[in-house]
């Protein structure tokens, strides 16, 4: 039976960074759900689907088969048998992915594909509703969070490192606003699964968080 690890939590909690490290340590697949949405968007563009036509997007999404695998240590996103790594990071695909992400049928299709992948492979998946909705039977569930002030400071430091001059107070206000939207949305809102382990990373290093999650698999 495959090992499934679900990591949920609010924006800026470090979910992707931690999930990638946990997956590497356990020789599992890190499921990059964002890349799967991009592959779906590329499929729509390939088929000249109008991004304003939600019904056409819904209908076409049923024809897409998307999965993730590793070749020579590199993550490969596969769309209908084709490696699309080289074509899904464009701005055009990103814009279409934003449209696809709010389409419920696209979301349901990708959840179906993510569950199929998890059924046959060891996976680590992060998001807002992995433990509560996508993988409700995951072996390990973690709700990874940190204070809004801590998450804002992390983002502030990232932007400063890029040479930008961000407003720390505005970053924190945006994070609090996003938390509210994620937690109150109608479909699969962000919340801690009843059987998830709460990890507050406010005063923890990446290594400490990674080790805490791996310890839960023992």
XYZ file of C-alpha atoms in Angstrom:
218
model
C 0.000 0.000 0.000
C 1.304 3.455 -0.883
C 2.289 6.083 1.706
C 0.306 9.324 1.401
C 1.283 12.466 3.322
C -1.077 15.465 3.241
C 0.228 18.880 4.298
C -2.330 21.667 4.561
C -2.070 25.180 5.858
C -2.370 28.864 5.077
C -0.342 30.866 2.557
C 3.263 31.459 3.541
C 3.510 28.613 6.054
C 6.284 26.929 4.032
C 4.213 23.965 2.841
C 5.875 23.507 -0.561
C 9.414 23.876 0.781
C 8.743 21.324 3.511
C 6.781 18.941 1.261
C 9.622 18.785 -1.281
C 12.165 17.990 1.437
C 9.968 15.347 3.058
C 9.357 13.712 -0.333
C 13.071 13.675 -1.123
C 13.932 12.138 2.252
C 11.281 9.423 1.860
C 11.931 8.821 -1.861
C 8.313 9.758 -2.575
C 6.742 11.897 -5.295
C 6.120 15.536 -4.420
C 2.836 16.288 -6.170
C 3.126 19.794 -7.569
C -0.592 20.568 -7.888
C 0.209 23.979 -9.385
C 2.088 22.311 -12.238
C -0.926 20.071 -12.847
C -3.152 23.158 -13.206
C -0.610 24.602 -15.639
C -0.673 21.395 -17.684
C -4.464 21.624 -17.834
C -4.169 25.257 -18.947
C -1.698 24.275 -21.677
C -4.163 21.626 -22.859
C -6.871 24.302 -23.124
C -4.570 26.583 -25.133
C -3.554 23.689 -27.392
C -7.214 23.156 -28.173
C -8.014 26.867 -28.629
C -10.512 26.934 -25.766
C -11.721 30.465 -25.003
C -10.809 31.363 -21.419
C -14.108 33.245 -21.100
C -16.104 30.095 -21.954
C -16.419 28.202 -18.662
C -18.668 25.530 -20.182
C -16.088 24.759 -22.874
C -13.351 24.564 -20.228
C -15.499 22.188 -18.169
C -16.193 19.939 -21.147
C -12.583 19.858 -22.417
C -11.127 19.124 -18.974
C -12.618 15.628 -19.140
C -10.226 14.758 -21.997
C -7.026 15.597 -20.112
C -4.911 12.920 -18.422
C -2.235 14.539 -16.257
C 0.224 12.873 -13.919
C 3.620 13.445 -12.331
C 6.594 11.113 -12.319
C 10.349 11.236 -11.873
C 12.990 10.519 -14.520
C 16.668 10.693 -13.554
C 15.729 12.558 -10.383
C 13.778 15.239 -12.260
C 10.054 15.813 -11.817
C 8.177 15.323 -15.088
C 4.652 16.618 -15.700
C 2.944 14.368 -18.238
C -0.086 15.501 -20.257
C -1.759 12.770 -22.322
C 1.554 10.909 -22.531
C 3.681 13.966 -23.368
C 6.335 15.584 -21.156
C 5.198 19.228 -20.950
C 7.843 20.543 -18.547
C 9.278 22.847 -21.182
C 6.024 24.565 -22.149
C 3.976 25.133 -18.970
C 5.941 27.969 -17.341
C 5.032 30.731 -19.802
C 3.000 33.773 -18.802
C 0.239 32.766 -21.245
C -0.105 29.368 -19.567
C -0.003 30.991 -16.124
C -2.853 33.340 -17.016
C -4.935 30.463 -18.348
C -4.131 28.394 -15.236
C -5.634 31.131 -13.050
C -8.856 30.866 -15.066
C -8.872 27.058 -14.937
C -8.260 26.996 -11.184
C -11.623 28.583 -10.393
C -13.534 26.163 -12.630
C -15.141 23.511 -10.409
C -15.084 20.821 -13.116
C -11.369 21.360 -13.706
C -10.795 21.104 -9.970
C -12.809 17.897 -9.701
C -10.928 16.376 -12.664
C -7.537 17.209 -11.155
C -8.581 15.843 -7.770
C -9.547 12.602 -9.529
C -6.111 12.472 -11.187
C -4.310 13.317 -7.927
C -6.161 10.535 -6.109
C -5.273 8.073 -8.872
C -1.590 8.987 -8.538
C -1.719 8.656 -4.739
C -3.356 5.233 -5.003
C -0.324 3.760 -6.764
C 2.647 5.849 -5.585
C 4.113 7.166 -2.333
C 3.226 10.865 -2.449
C 3.582 14.066 -0.463
C 0.921 16.619 -1.396
C 0.446 20.128 -0.049
C -2.382 22.612 -0.377
C -5.424 23.975 1.396
C -7.724 20.932 1.378
C -5.531 17.867 0.847
C -6.252 16.134 4.165
C -9.873 17.213 4.343
C -10.913 16.655 0.730
C -8.325 15.417 -1.783
C -6.768 12.632 0.320
C -9.097 12.135 3.301
C -7.541 8.709 3.980
C -3.900 9.885 3.927
C -1.602 7.954 6.290
C -0.185 11.181 7.713
C -1.967 14.531 7.867
C -0.296 17.742 8.945
C -1.723 21.216 9.392
C 1.313 23.457 9.026
C 0.887 27.037 10.132
C 2.725 30.034 11.561
C 1.627 33.385 12.910
C 0.609 35.972 10.326
C 3.466 38.191 11.544
C 5.989 35.381 11.009
C 4.656 34.537 7.549
C 4.682 38.206 6.578
C 8.305 38.596 7.742
C 9.364 35.573 5.680
C 7.735 37.040 2.584
C 9.212 40.477 3.370
C 12.709 38.991 3.574
C 12.234 37.145 0.256
C 11.238 40.362 -1.510
C 14.056 42.380 0.052
C 16.513 39.711 -1.141
C 15.212 40.334 -4.669
C 15.979 44.037 -4.345
C 12.405 45.156 -3.737
C 11.181 47.578 -1.061
C 8.033 45.941 0.340
C 5.681 47.210 3.036
C 5.665 44.701 5.901
C 2.322 45.884 7.292
C 0.663 45.560 3.871
C 2.086 42.053 3.392
C 0.624 40.940 6.716
C -2.738 42.560 5.932
C -2.812 40.718 2.588
C -1.983 37.410 4.309
C -4.769 37.879 6.870
C -7.194 38.720 4.046
C -6.155 35.647 2.052
C -6.535 33.430 5.126
C -10.081 34.680 5.519
C -10.926 33.969 1.857
C -9.391 30.491 1.982
C -11.172 29.588 5.212
C -14.607 30.880 4.193
C -14.836 29.760 0.564
C -17.824 27.566 -0.197
C -16.037 24.647 -1.873
C -13.416 22.739 0.162
C -12.343 25.564 2.501
C -9.048 25.630 4.380
C -9.392 23.971 7.783
C -7.481 21.542 9.947
C -8.619 17.942 9.473
C -9.807 16.420 12.755
C -7.070 13.770 12.520
C -4.265 16.112 11.414
C -1.241 16.961 13.558
C -0.866 20.697 14.128
C 2.660 22.026 13.574
C 3.309 25.715 14.228
C 6.561 26.564 12.443
C 6.803 30.134 13.786
C 9.868 29.277 15.869
C 11.072 26.160 14.010
C 13.718 25.688 11.344
C 12.919 23.952 8.039
C 14.972 20.970 9.223
C 13.011 20.740 12.482
C 9.664 20.824 10.662
C 10.825 18.213 8.152
C 12.010 15.889 10.914
C 8.767 16.332 12.867
C 6.728 15.244 9.831
C 8.983 12.289 9.021
C 8.690 11.151 12.650
C 4.921 10.881 12.143
C 5.480 8.221 9.442
C 7.296 5.845 11.805
